Each structure stands twice: as structure tokens, then as C-alpha cells.
Amino acid sequence: MKFVDKRVITMAVYVLGNLLNYMDRFSLAGVLDDIQIYYSINDSRAGLIQTVFTVSYMMFAPLFGYLGDRYSRRTLIAISLFIGSLAHLSGSFMTEFWSFVATRVVFGIGAAGFITIAPTIISDIYAKDMRSRMLALFCFAIPVGSGLGYIVGSEAASVGQDWRWALRVTPTLGLICLICVLFTLDPIRGKSEGGAKIERTSWGEDIKYLLHNPTYVLTTCGVTCVNFIAGSLTWWGAKYIILGQKLQGALEDQENASFVFGVIAMLAGIFGVLLGVTLSQKLRTRFPRSDPLICGIGLLISAPLILAGLLVADTYTNLCFVLIFFGQVFLNMNWSIATDIKLYVVVPTRRSTASALQIFTGKALGDAISPYLIGLISDTMKPVIQPKFEESLKLNPLPIGQNSSLLLNTEVNFLSLQYASYVAIVVQVLGGFFFVAASLFLLQDKSKVDLALAESGEEDEERLKLTVPVQREMSDLSNVSPVSVEGEALNVPT
């Protein structure tokens, strides 16, 4: 099979794997209310489900980064897919809360292996603008998979009349993807850029190199902020909108809220990633620093849109959906660009480690803590908010027939979650400034990588120049008589 055919197969398999990975992560978010009722848990423990997954994910990412720079990446990805699919399916059979949490920990191990290593393989089979396009295709799976996770999770639970069916759809596809991985490429590291002979260094030297790379450090800080807002929005967004609908009395719309939120997340992801990569391709040649600026400006535009969506959720649901859609479009602009930046400011032999360290940091301070932190702040705010509404209801009692305690509970839950979500908006704005700061160092860090690749290519050419004459001379010597060879040997200077 031709190399180009294997490249297509490799891309198709990894896009499918990434899609399934994110579907598995957020299929629970579409049935979060049902999970809370089944296990009798509050908001903070509901957020803990996602947090323990993310902690596991970030803890194992450095291990897979180390292994991915040194051993067969294809084998590591196959193992990761097997672990993730098995753990996700196992969660549907757990009747005790902490056993269920344990399956999410194991699922995080599988997710860490795939996400850490797959982009580095893509970077080694494509180069330059084509690599950016392929990374954009790979990153489409992040928002699309997240949105499909909501849809498939909620619909599967509805059809099966049990929330646990949300965990039983994707594992079969994951195992099919695992088999397909065996037919994908595992190219030499740096092959696409002519840097296949760059010397491999120790893990400690790799970390030191990355920490002294300001573009990488600032971009990682920006990605961490993106993870924070994305993690909190995807985990709590549907529930927040449902609470807003309850306050409006729109009972007939609540069943569709998770579905609509999932469709919005999916479409916003498609348009956002496409917009980001298009702007990057158009502006990069004229404005070399444009990539991090696109990410930063996108975040700064997204923040007020999402904030406005939060503020109108209890009065205008459709307007809320529109604002959240556009907010997510600008938020999703950065996914493929940030991945591309990480790859072109780091030399090929350190890219798996770079991915792992960025995942570790982005998760540890991003979506590992944001779902739990938002839930914890929400639970903390409830005792503060509740007395004010109780006093208000005493002064302005509801008409006969309306359940005051139900309204009070809904109003308190809605406002406490709203106030907690403001923290995520602040972090998002901070992320925008991190990306803008990264643009100041981009050119110098990229030029260092280009120089290392060029020097590696020159070394290869020198080896070729030295090797070819020697081979030619050996061939000539094999065609002469022993006497001549011996005679020539006597004339060789000592």
C-alpha cells in the first residue's frame, strides 16, 4: 500500500479515536441530573466525577509522553484505546458511587495515552500548512465529540429508560478503532520535517528545554484557562439552562435542553475550529505572530458573550442559546492553532513530552478542578442566597396552587450556579492575555526549532557526502587485482 494511502487511514482512525474519546468524556454530562438522583449526591460530588477523571488523565500524561518519545507509539495508542473503552463500559455496571468514580479514574489513563501521542504522529506524517489542516481536522473531534456526547448520552438513556445506557454505546466503536490502529503509520520522529536524526535527550533535559521556551510556557497557560472554562461550561451548562427553563415554567422544553446544548456545542465547534484554522492560514504569511493573537482575541471576544448568556438564561432561553453558540465559536477557534503552535516551537524528539506536560498543567489547573470548584462554590453560595429568597417570599407570597418550596429551591440552585460560573469567565479573560503575551516570543522560539531541523538536515547531507565516495572507492577496489591493491596500500601515507 502506498504511503499516501496509509496517511489517509492513519488520519481517519485518529480522528475517529479522538471523536470517541470526547464523546465518552461528556456522555455523562447529558444525564447528570439522573446520576445525581441515582447516587444521591450534591453538586460538588457531581463535579468530582469529572475532576477525578481529569486528575487521572493529567497524572498519566507525563508517563505516556516519556514512552511516546521512546517506544512504539502505535502500540501505546492501541493499549490506551483498550483501557479507555473497557473502563467506560464498566462504569455502567457500578451500583456504588465510589466504584463508579474508580472507573472514571481508569478511563482517564486510556484517554491520556491517546491524546498525548496521536498529535505527534500526525505531525510526523504531515508538514507545514498541511499539518495545520490535519491538526484542525483532528481537533474538530474535540467540540464535535463533546456535543455528540451530550446527544448520544441523553438519547441512549432515554431509549434505554436508564442513564447507564449513556455509557454503553461508544465502547464497541472504541474496540473497532483499536483494531484499525494496527493498520496505521508509526513514522520516524521528525520525518516530515527532515529532522529525523535529531539527537534524543534525557527526560530531565527535555523538561528544562520546555520550561525555557517562553512561547510554549505562555501558550500552555492560555490552554489551561481554555480548559477551565470549557470544562465548567460543558459539565454544568445543560443543567444551568434547565434550571433557567424551570424558573420560566417551560416544562415542555426541559427534556430537549441537553440535546439542544449538545447540538450547539457541536456546531460551534465545527465553525470555531474552521474559522480559527482559516484565519491562521490567511494571516500567518503576512503576520507571523498571528497564531497566538487569534487565540487570545478569540477568548476575549468569547468571554462577554458567554457571560451575557448566563445572565439571560432564566428569562430568554433562545437568546441564551444564541449567545452561548457564538461564545463557543470564538472559544473553539484556538484548539487546532494552540496544538500547532506547541508542535512548531518544540523539536520533534520532545513533542510527546511537550504534549504531556501541557496536558498535565492544563488539566491540573484547568478542567481537573473547574467542574468540582464550580460545584463547590455553588454549594457554598446556597446557604447565603436562600435566606434572602425566603424573606422575599414572605413579603410577596405566591398565588395559591404554586409550590413555593420548589420555586425557592430552583431559584437558589440557579443563582448559586450562576455566581460560581463568574469565576470561569474571569479565568477565560486571563487566558486571552496569556496568548497575546505568547505572540511576543513566537518568532524567536520557532526560529530555534527551524535552525535545529536545518542543522540536522545538513548533518545528514554531510554523512551522505562522506558515505557515497567511500562506497564508490570500495567498489573500485573490488574490481582490481590483489597486486594492485597491495601496491596501492604501500603508497598510503602513514
mmCIF file of N, CA and C in Angstrom, residues 313-439:
data_model
loop_
_atom_site.group_PDB
_atom_site.id
_atom_site.type_symbol
_atom_site.label_atom_id
_atom_site.label_comp_id
_atom_site.label_asym_id
_atom_site.label_seq_id
_atom_site.Cartn_x
_atom_site.Cartn_y
_atom_site.Cartn_z
ATOM 1 N N ALA A 313 -30.366 33.428 30.954
ATOM 2 C CA ALA A 313 -30.851 32.046 30.894
ATOM 3 C C ALA A 313 -32.190 31.841 31.593
ATOM 4 N N ASP A 314 -32.513 32.672 32.584
ATOM 5 C CA ASP A 314 -33.775 32.498 33.322
ATOM 6 C C ASP A 314 -34.916 33.321 32.744
ATOM 7 N N THR A 315 -34.651 34.051 31.672
ATOM 8 C CA THR A 315 -35.714 34.880 31.072
ATOM 9 C C THR A 315 -35.890 34.618 29.581
ATOM 10 N N TYR A 316 -34.793 34.472 28.845
ATOM 11 C CA TYR A 316 -34.859 34.267 27.395
ATOM 12 C C TYR A 316 -33.978 33.078 26.998
ATOM 13 N N THR A 317 -34.563 31.897 26.981
ATOM 14 C CA THR A 317 -33.782 30.694 26.709
ATOM 15 C C THR A 317 -33.176 30.703 25.314
ATOM 16 N N ASN A 318 -33.961 31.096 24.310
ATOM 17 C CA ASN A 318 -33.452 31.093 22.936
ATOM 18 C C ASN A 318 -32.293 32.064 22.763
ATOM 19 N N LEU A 319 -32.399 33.240 23.381
ATOM 20 C CA LEU A 319 -31.307 34.209 23.324
ATOM 21 C C LEU A 319 -30.072 33.645 24.025
ATOM 22 N N CYS A 320 -30.292 32.948 25.125
ATOM 23 C CA CYS A 320 -29.189 32.308 25.849
ATOM 24 C C CYS A 320 -28.459 31.319 24.945
ATOM 25 N N PHE A 321 -29.224 30.496 24.221
ATOM 26 C CA PHE A 321 -28.618 29.521 23.308
ATOM 27 C C PHE A 321 -27.805 30.217 22.213
ATOM 28 N N VAL A 322 -28.325 31.318 21.685
ATOM 29 C CA VAL A 322 -27.620 32.058 20.625
ATOM 30 C C VAL A 322 -26.299 32.635 21.154
ATOM 31 N N LEU A 323 -26.348 33.248 22.319
ATOM 32 C CA LEU A 323 -25.140 33.842 22.900
ATOM 33 C C LEU A 323 -24.097 32.769 23.239
ATOM 34 N N ILE A 324 -24.557 31.650 23.799
ATOM 35 C CA ILE A 324 -23.639 30.554 24.121
ATOM 36 C C ILE A 324 -23.023 29.990 22.839
ATOM 37 N N PHE A 325 -23.822 29.908 21.775
ATOM 38 C CA PHE A 325 -23.307 29.404 20.497
ATOM 39 C C PHE A 325 -22.153 30.266 20.001
ATOM 40 N N PHE A 326 -22.368 31.569 19.905
ATOM 41 C CA PHE A 326 -21.307 32.444 19.397
ATOM 42 C C PHE A 326 -20.126 32.514 20.358
ATOM 43 N N GLY A 327 -20.425 32.448 21.665
ATOM 44 C CA GLY A 327 -19.336 32.418 22.631
ATOM 45 C C GLY A 327 -18.454 31.200 22.438
ATOM 46 N N GLN A 328 -19.072 30.049 22.155
ATOM 47 C CA GLN A 328 -18.301 28.828 21.947
ATOM 48 C C GLN A 328 -17.583 28.823 20.592
ATOM 49 N N VAL A 329 -18.149 29.482 19.600
ATOM 50 C CA VAL A 329 -17.452 29.600 18.308
ATOM 51 C C VAL A 329 -16.091 30.262 18.513
ATOM 52 N N PHE A 330 -16.081 31.401 19.200
ATOM 53 C CA PHE A 330 -14.816 32.111 19.428
ATOM 54 C C PHE A 330 -13.915 31.359 20.408
ATOM 55 N N LEU A 331 -14.512 30.644 21.346
ATOM 56 C CA LEU A 331 -13.724 29.828 22.271
ATOM 57 C C LEU A 331 -13.015 28.691 21.530
ATOM 58 N N ASN A 332 -13.706 28.063 20.581
ATOM 59 C CA ASN A 332 -13.171 26.917 19.859
ATOM 60 C C ASN A 332 -12.181 27.279 18.759
ATOM 61 N N MET A 333 -12.010 28.559 18.492
ATOM 62 C CA MET A 333 -11.038 28.972 17.479
ATOM 63 C C MET A 333 -9.620 28.526 17.809
ATOM 64 N N ASN A 334 -9.344 28.341 19.079
ATOM 65 C CA ASN A 334 -7.947 28.145 19.488
ATOM 66 C C ASN A 334 -7.476 26.694 19.454
ATOM 67 N N TRP A 335 -8.376 25.694 19.386
ATOM 68 C CA TRP A 335 -7.965 24.308 19.597
ATOM 69 C C TRP A 335 -6.853 23.860 18.656
ATOM 70 N N SER A 336 -7.093 23.943 17.350
ATOM 71 C CA SER A 336 -6.079 23.445 16.405
ATOM 72 C C SER A 336 -4.868 24.363 16.356
ATOM 73 N N ILE A 337 -5.094 25.669 16.519
ATOM 74 C CA ILE A 337 -3.972 26.622 16.447
ATOM 75 C C ILE A 337 -3.024 26.402 17.620
ATOM 76 N N ALA A 338 -3.580 26.250 18.826
ATOM 77 C CA ALA A 338 -2.729 26.042 20.006
ATOM 78 C C ALA A 338 -1.929 24.752 19.880
ATOM 79 N N THR A 339 -2.548 23.700 19.327
ATOM 80 C CA THR A 339 -1.831 22.442 19.106
ATOM 81 C C THR A 339 -0.709 22.632 18.104
ATOM 82 N N ASP A 340 -0.988 23.371 17.046
ATOM 83 C CA ASP A 340 0.026 23.630 16.013
ATOM 84 C C ASP A 340 1.196 24.434 16.582
ATOM 85 N N ILE A 341 0.899 25.450 17.378
ATOM 86 C CA ILE A 341 1.961 26.255 17.996
ATOM 87 C C ILE A 341 2.870 25.370 18.832
ATOM 88 N N LYS A 342 2.253 24.524 19.641
ATOM 89 C CA LYS A 342 3.026 23.624 20.509
ATOM 90 C C LYS A 342 3.982 22.764 19.691
ATOM 91 N N LEU A 343 3.566 22.332 18.513
ATOM 92 C CA LEU A 343 4.396 21.443 17.697
ATOM 93 C C LEU A 343 5.491 22.186 16.943
ATOM 94 N N TYR A 344 5.216 23.403 16.486
ATOM 95 C CA TYR A 344 6.258 24.066 15.691
ATOM 96 C C TYR A 344 7.222 24.924 16.508
ATOM 97 N N VAL A 345 7.012 25.034 17.819
ATOM 98 C CA VAL A 345 8.022 25.707 18.647
ATOM 99 C C VAL A 345 8.802 24.709 19.505
ATOM 100 N N VAL A 346 8.576 23.396 19.273
ATOM 101 C CA VAL A 346 9.278 22.336 20.006
ATOM 102 C C VAL A 346 9.879 21.364 18.993
ATOM 103 N N VAL A 347 11.116 20.925 19.207
ATOM 104 C CA VAL A 347 11.766 20.000 18.284
ATOM 105 C C VAL A 347 11.062 18.642 18.318
ATOM 106 N N PRO A 348 11.098 17.871 17.213
ATOM 107 C CA PRO A 348 10.308 16.641 17.106
ATOM 108 C C PRO A 348 10.538 15.624 18.213
ATOM 109 N N THR A 349 11.771 15.468 18.680
ATOM 110 C CA THR A 349 12.063 14.433 19.672
ATOM 111 C C THR A 349 11.551 14.785 21.071
ATOM 112 N N ARG A 350 11.001 15.974 21.238
ATOM 113 C CA ARG A 350 10.484 16.392 22.545
ATOM 114 C C ARG A 350 8.989 16.690 22.510
ATOM 115 N N ARG A 351 8.321 16.379 21.412
ATOM 116 C CA ARG A 351 6.929 16.786 21.250
ATOM 117 C C ARG A 351 5.958 15.974 22.087
ATOM 118 N N SER A 352 6.198 14.684 22.250
ATOM 119 C CA SER A 352 5.315 13.902 23.118
ATOM 120 C C SER A 352 5.415 14.385 24.559
ATOM 121 N N THR A 353 6.631 14.705 24.984
ATOM 122 C CA THR A 353 6.821 15.247 26.330
ATOM 123 C C THR A 353 6.159 16.609 26.458
ATOM 124 N N ALA A 354 6.270 17.435 25.386
ATOM 125 C CA ALA A 354 5.619 18.744 25.399
ATOM 126 C C ALA A 354 4.108 18.598 25.510
ATOM 127 N N SER A 355 3.536 17.663 24.755
ATOM 128 C CA SER A 355 2.091 17.417 24.833
ATOM 129 C C SER A 355 1.703 16.958 26.231
ATOM 130 N N ALA A 356 2.508 16.055 26.785
ATOM 131 C CA ALA A 356 2.204 15.513 28.114
ATOM 132 C C ALA A 356 2.251 16.598 29.190
ATOM 133 N N LEU A 357 3.280 17.433 29.146
ATOM 134 C CA LEU A 357 3.411 18.490 30.147
ATOM 135 C C LEU A 357 2.295 19.514 30.019
ATOM 136 N N GLN A 358 1.910 19.816 28.772
ATOM 137 C CA GLN A 358 0.810 20.758 28.570
ATOM 138 C C GLN A 358 -0.505 20.166 29.059
ATOM 139 N N ILE A 359 -0.707 18.876 28.808
ATOM 140 C CA ILE A 359 -1.911 18.216 29.316
ATOM 141 C C ILE A 359 -1.924 18.230 30.841
ATOM 142 N N PHE A 360 -0.781 17.897 31.443
ATOM 143 C CA PHE A 360 -0.703 17.846 32.906
ATOM 144 C C PHE A 360 -1.057 19.209 33.506
ATOM 145 N N THR A 361 -0.426 20.251 32.999
ATOM 146 C CA THR A 361 -0.674 21.599 33.529
ATOM 147 C C THR A 361 -2.088 22.058 33.224
ATOM 148 N N GLY A 362 -2.511 21.846 31.952
ATOM 149 C CA GLY A 362 -3.835 22.289 31.535
ATOM 150 C C GLY A 362 -4.952 21.618 32.295
ATOM 151 N N LYS A 363 -4.728 20.358 32.666
ATOM 152 C CA LYS A 363 -5.751 19.641 33.418
ATOM 153 C C LYS A 363 -5.676 19.950 34.911
ATOM 154 N N ALA A 364 -4.452 19.981 35.440
ATOM 155 C CA ALA A 364 -4.279 20.208 36.882
ATOM 156 C C ALA A 364 -4.899 21.528 37.324
ATOM 157 N N LEU A 365 -4.694 22.559 36.503
ATOM 158 C CA LEU A 365 -5.198 23.887 36.859
ATOM 159 C C LEU A 365 -6.399 24.298 36.025
ATOM 160 N N GLY A 366 -6.839 23.409 35.117
ATOM 161 C CA GLY A 366 -7.962 23.719 34.241
ATOM 162 C C GLY A 366 -9.177 22.885 34.552
ATOM 163 N N ASP A 367 -9.518 21.953 33.636
ATOM 164 C CA ASP A 367 -10.769 21.213 33.823
ATOM 165 C C ASP A 367 -10.675 20.077 34.819
ATOM 166 N N ALA A 368 -9.514 19.871 35.448
ATOM 167 C CA ALA A 368 -9.473 18.933 36.581
ATOM 168 C C ALA A 368 -10.155 19.537 37.792
ATOM 169 N N ILE A 369 -10.041 20.842 37.924
ATOM 170 C CA ILE A 369 -10.604 21.491 39.114
ATOM 171 C C ILE A 369 -11.876 22.281 38.830
ATOM 172 N N SER A 370 -12.084 22.715 37.573
ATOM 173 C CA SER A 370 -13.203 23.628 37.330
ATOM 174 C C SER A 370 -14.580 23.006 37.599
ATOM 175 N N PRO A 371 -14.893 21.762 37.146
ATOM 176 C CA PRO A 371 -16.229 21.233 37.475
ATOM 177 C C PRO A 371 -16.455 21.115 38.980
ATOM 178 N N TYR A 372 -15.437 20.600 39.694
ATOM 179 C CA TYR A 372 -15.574 20.452 41.140
ATOM 180 C C TYR A 372 -15.609 21.815 41.830
ATOM 181 N N LEU A 373 -14.734 22.734 41.392
ATOM 182 C CA LEU A 373 -14.675 24.051 42.024
ATOM 183 C C LEU A 373 -15.981 24.824 41.825
ATOM 184 N N ILE A 374 -16.531 24.772 40.617
ATOM 185 C CA ILE A 374 -17.803 25.456 40.366
ATOM 186 C C ILE A 374 -18.909 24.830 41.222
ATOM 187 N N GLY A 375 -18.927 23.503 41.310
ATOM 188 C CA GLY A 375 -19.920 22.837 42.148
ATOM 189 C C GLY A 375 -19.750 23.181 43.617
ATOM 190 N N LEU A 376 -18.491 23.250 44.066
ATOM 191 C CA LEU A 376 -18.217 23.570 45.470
ATOM 192 C C LEU A 376 -18.635 25.004 45.799
ATOM 193 N N ILE A 377 -18.303 25.943 44.919
ATOM 194 C CA ILE A 377 -18.710 27.341 45.137
ATOM 195 C C ILE A 377 -20.231 27.450 45.131
ATOM 196 N N SER A 378 -20.864 26.700 44.216
ATOM 197 C CA SER A 378 -22.329 26.709 44.150
ATOM 198 C C SER A 378 -22.938 26.222 45.467
ATOM 199 N N ASP A 379 -22.422 25.107 45.986
ATOM 200 C CA ASP A 379 -22.941 24.593 47.266
ATOM 201 C C ASP A 379 -22.680 25.569 48.410
ATOM 202 N N THR A 380 -21.543 26.268 48.362
ATOM 203 C CA THR A 380 -21.201 27.236 49.410
ATOM 204 C C THR A 380 -22.109 28.454 49.369
ATOM 205 N N MET A 381 -22.530 28.848 48.154
ATOM 206 C CA MET A 381 -23.361 30.035 47.994
ATOM 207 C C MET A 381 -24.816 29.807 48.413
ATOM 208 N N LYS A 382 -25.271 28.573 48.363
ATOM 209 C CA LYS A 382 -26.695 28.302 48.626
ATOM 210 C C LYS A 382 -27.169 28.766 50.001
ATOM 211 N N PRO A 383 -26.422 28.482 51.093
ATOM 212 C CA PRO A 383 -26.879 28.975 52.413
ATOM 213 C C PRO A 383 -26.891 30.501 52.512
ATOM 214 N N VAL A 384 -26.081 31.153 51.691
ATOM 215 C CA VAL A 384 -26.045 32.618 51.704
ATOM 216 C C VAL A 384 -27.248 33.188 50.959
ATOM 217 N N ILE A 385 -27.615 32.550 49.844
ATOM 218 C CA ILE A 385 -28.687 33.057 48.991
ATOM 219 C C ILE A 385 -30.069 32.718 49.543
ATOM 220 N N GLN A 386 -30.214 31.532 50.109
ATOM 221 C CA GLN A 386 -31.534 31.032 50.491
ATOM 222 C C GLN A 386 -32.297 31.941 51.467
ATOM 223 N N PRO A 387 -31.685 32.449 52.552
ATOM 224 C CA PRO A 387 -32.451 33.300 53.481
ATOM 225 C C PRO A 387 -33.040 34.537 52.811
ATOM 226 N N LYS A 388 -32.347 35.091 51.831
ATOM 227 C CA LYS A 388 -32.851 36.291 51.147
ATOM 228 C C LYS A 388 -34.135 35.982 50.386
ATOM 229 N N PHE A 389 -34.188 34.818 49.744
ATOM 230 C CA PHE A 389 -35.385 34.463 48.984
ATOM 231 C C PHE A 389 -36.523 34.024 49.894
ATOM 232 N N GLU A 390 -36.193 33.418 51.008
ATOM 233 C CA GLU A 390 -37.239 33.067 51.973
ATOM 234 C C GLU A 390 -37.921 34.318 52.496
ATOM 235 N N GLU A 391 -37.123 35.344 52.770
ATOM 236 C CA GLU A 391 -37.678 36.615 53.234
ATOM 237 C C GLU A 391 -38.526 37.270 52.150
ATOM 238 N N SER A 392 -38.045 37.170 50.892
ATOM 239 C CA SER A 392 -38.784 37.753 49.772
ATOM 240 C C SER A 392 -40.128 37.062 49.573
ATOM 241 N N LEU A 393 -40.167 35.744 49.746
ATOM 242 C CA LEU A 393 -41.426 35.002 49.578
ATOM 243 C C LEU A 393 -42.426 35.324 50.693
ATOM 244 N N LYS A 394 -41.905 35.614 51.879
ATOM 245 C CA LYS A 394 -42.803 36.001 52.977
ATOM 246 C C LYS A 394 -43.468 37.340 52.685
ATOM 247 N N LEU A 395 -42.697 38.249 52.100
ATOM 248 C CA LEU A 395 -43.241 39.569 51.789
ATOM 249 C C LEU A 395 -44.127 39.537 50.554
ATOM 250 N N ASN A 396 -43.807 38.644 49.613
ATOM 251 C CA ASN A 396 -44.569 38.544 48.368
ATOM 252 C C ASN A 396 -44.955 37.088 48.127
ATOM 253 N N PRO A 397 -45.946 36.577 48.831
ATOM 254 C CA PRO A 397 -46.321 35.163 48.697
ATOM 255 C C PRO A 397 -46.823 34.841 47.293
ATOM 256 N N LEU A 398 -46.607 33.592 46.899
ATOM 257 C CA LEU A 398 -47.037 33.133 45.585
ATOM 258 C C LEU A 398 -48.540 32.909 45.552
ATOM 259 N N PRO A 399 -49.146 32.964 44.361
ATOM 260 C CA PRO A 399 -50.582 32.648 44.242
ATOM 261 C C PRO A 399 -50.863 31.216 44.703
ATOM 262 N N ILE A 400 -52.059 30.958 45.138
ATOM 263 C CA ILE A 400 -52.456 29.627 45.602
ATOM 264 C C ILE A 400 -52.278 28.619 44.459
ATOM 265 N N GLY A 401 -51.727 27.489 44.781
ATOM 266 C CA GLY A 401 -51.531 26.451 43.768
ATOM 267 C C GLY A 401 -50.093 26.334 43.313
ATOM 268 N N GLN A 402 -49.272 27.361 43.544
ATOM 269 C CA GLN A 402 -47.863 27.306 43.173
ATOM 270 C C GLN A 402 -47.025 26.821 44.360
ATOM 271 N N ASN A 403 -46.083 25.969 44.077
ATOM 272 C CA ASN A 403 -45.237 25.353 45.115
ATOM 273 C C ASN A 403 -44.086 26.297 45.448
ATOM 274 N N SER A 404 -44.193 26.969 46.577
ATOM 275 C CA SER A 404 -43.183 27.958 46.948
ATOM 276 C C SER A 404 -41.837 27.314 47.261
ATOM 277 N N SER A 405 -41.856 26.150 47.911
ATOM 278 C CA SER A 405 -40.590 25.494 48.266
ATOM 279 C C SER A 405 -39.845 25.025 47.024
ATOM 280 N N LEU A 406 -40.588 24.543 46.002
ATOM 281 C CA LEU A 406 -39.963 24.112 44.745
ATOM 282 C C LEU A 406 -39.342 25.300 44.020
ATOM 283 N N LEU A 407 -40.076 26.411 43.975
ATOM 284 C CA LEU A 407 -39.564 27.616 43.333
ATOM 285 C C LEU A 407 -38.329 28.124 44.059
ATOM 286 N N LEU A 408 -38.384 28.106 45.395
ATOM 287 C CA LEU A 408 -37.253 28.569 46.190
ATOM 288 C C LEU A 408 -36.009 27.728 45.900
ATOM 289 N N ASN A 409 -36.188 26.421 45.884
ATOM 290 C CA ASN A 409 -35.071 25.521 45.644
ATOM 291 C C ASN A 409 -34.472 25.738 44.246
ATOM 292 N N THR A 410 -35.331 25.903 43.246
ATOM 293 C CA THR A 410 -34.862 26.120 41.871
ATOM 294 C C THR A 410 -34.128 27.448 41.749
ATOM 295 N N GLU A 411 -34.694 28.491 42.355
ATOM 296 C CA GLU A 411 -34.087 29.825 42.281
ATOM 297 C C GLU A 411 -32.717 29.842 42.958
ATOM 298 N N VAL A 412 -32.615 29.208 44.102
ATOM 299 C CA VAL A 412 -31.345 29.160 44.830
ATOM 300 C C VAL A 412 -30.304 28.370 44.036
ATOM 301 N N ASN A 413 -30.706 27.225 43.483
ATOM 302 C CA ASN A 413 -29.775 26.421 42.686
ATOM 303 C C ASN A 413 -29.287 27.180 41.456
ATOM 304 N N PHE A 414 -30.212 27.892 40.814
ATOM 305 C CA PHE A 414 -29.856 28.647 39.611
ATOM 306 C C PHE A 414 -28.861 29.767 39.930
ATOM 307 N N LEU A 415 -29.182 30.575 40.925
ATOM 308 C CA LEU A 415 -28.323 31.719 41.240
ATOM 309 C C LEU A 415 -26.964 31.288 41.793
ATOM 310 N N SER A 416 -26.941 30.248 42.604
ATOM 311 C CA SER A 416 -25.665 29.798 43.154
ATOM 312 C C SER A 416 -24.743 29.299 42.040
ATOM 313 N N LEU A 417 -25.311 28.605 41.046
ATOM 314 C CA LEU A 417 -24.516 28.125 39.911
ATOM 315 C C LEU A 417 -24.089 29.287 39.016
ATOM 316 N N GLN A 418 -24.953 30.288 38.909
ATOM 317 C CA GLN A 418 -24.611 31.467 38.109
ATOM 318 C C GLN A 418 -23.438 32.215 38.722
ATOM 319 N N TYR A 419 -23.491 32.483 40.017
ATOM 320 C CA TYR A 419 -22.409 33.206 40.678
ATOM 321 C C TYR A 419 -21.093 32.422 40.615
ATOM 322 N N ALA A 420 -21.195 31.102 40.769
ATOM 323 C CA ALA A 420 -19.980 30.280 40.696
ATOM 324 C C ALA A 420 -19.358 30.335 39.313
ATOM 325 N N SER A 421 -20.194 30.436 38.279
ATOM 326 C CA SER A 421 -19.702 30.444 36.896
ATOM 327 C C SER A 421 -18.944 31.726 36.549
ATOM 328 N N TYR A 422 -19.134 32.787 37.309
ATOM 329 C CA TYR A 422 -18.392 34.022 37.045
ATOM 330 C C TYR A 422 -16.884 33.809 37.178
ATOM 331 N N VAL A 423 -16.497 32.881 38.040
ATOM 332 C CA VAL A 423 -15.076 32.576 38.223
ATOM 333 C C VAL A 423 -14.469 32.101 36.902
ATOM 334 N N ALA A 424 -15.218 31.253 36.177
ATOM 335 C CA ALA A 424 -14.731 30.729 34.904
ATOM 336 C C ALA A 424 -14.555 31.837 33.871
ATOM 337 N N ILE A 425 -15.431 32.825 33.896
ATOM 338 C CA ILE A 425 -15.322 33.937 32.946
ATOM 339 C C ILE A 425 -14.051 34.741 33.200
ATOM 340 N N VAL A 426 -13.737 34.981 34.460
ATOM 341 C CA VAL A 426 -12.516 35.711 34.810
ATOM 342 C C VAL A 426 -11.277 34.955 34.326
ATOM 343 N N VAL A 427 -11.266 33.649 34.536
ATOM 344 C CA VAL A 427 -10.141 32.824 34.091
ATOM 345 C C VAL A 427 -10.018 32.875 32.568
ATOM 346 N N GLN A 428 -11.150 32.880 31.874
ATOM 347 C CA GLN A 428 -11.130 32.937 30.414
ATOM 348 C C GLN A 428 -10.459 34.220 29.912
ATOM 349 N N VAL A 429 -10.785 35.329 30.517
ATOM 350 C CA VAL A 429 -10.161 36.602 30.135
ATOM 351 C C VAL A 429 -8.651 36.553 30.368
ATOM 352 N N LEU A 430 -8.266 35.979 31.496
ATOM 353 C CA LEU A 430 -6.836 35.839 31.800
ATOM 354 C C LEU A 430 -6.138 35.016 30.717
ATOM 355 N N GLY A 431 -6.800 33.960 30.235
ATOM 356 C CA GLY A 431 -6.231 33.138 29.175
ATOM 357 C C GLY A 431 -5.986 33.920 27.905
ATOM 358 N N GLY A 432 -6.883 34.840 27.583
ATOM 359 C CA GLY A 432 -6.686 35.681 26.402
ATOM 360 C C GLY A 432 -5.402 36.474 26.477
ATOM 361 N N PHE A 433 -5.099 37.009 27.643
ATOM 362 C CA PHE A 433 -3.868 37.794 27.805
ATOM 363 C C PHE A 433 -2.620 36.912 27.748
ATOM 364 N N PHE A 434 -2.716 35.678 28.209
ATOM 365 C CA PHE A 434 -1.574 34.755 28.095
ATOM 366 C C PHE A 434 -1.214 34.511 26.633
ATOM 367 N N PHE A 435 -2.219 34.283 25.790
ATOM 368 C CA PHE A 435 -1.960 34.048 24.371
ATOM 369 C C PHE A 435 -1.360 35.289 23.699
ATOM 370 N N VAL A 436 -1.879 36.459 24.050
ATOM 371 C CA VAL A 436 -1.332 37.692 23.481
ATOM 372 C C VAL A 436 0.138 37.850 23.862
ATOM 373 N N ALA A 437 0.470 37.544 25.109
ATOM 374 C CA ALA A 437 1.867 37.621 25.560
ATOM 375 C C ALA A 437 2.747 36.625 24.811
ATOM 376 N N ALA A 438 2.192 35.451 24.478
ATOM 377 C CA ALA A 438 2.970 34.437 23.757
ATOM 378 C C ALA A 438 3.410 34.925 22.387
ATOM 379 N N SER A 439 2.618 35.800 21.782
ATOM 380 C CA SER A 439 2.962 36.303 20.445
ATOM 381 C C SER A 439 4.272 37.093 20.444
#
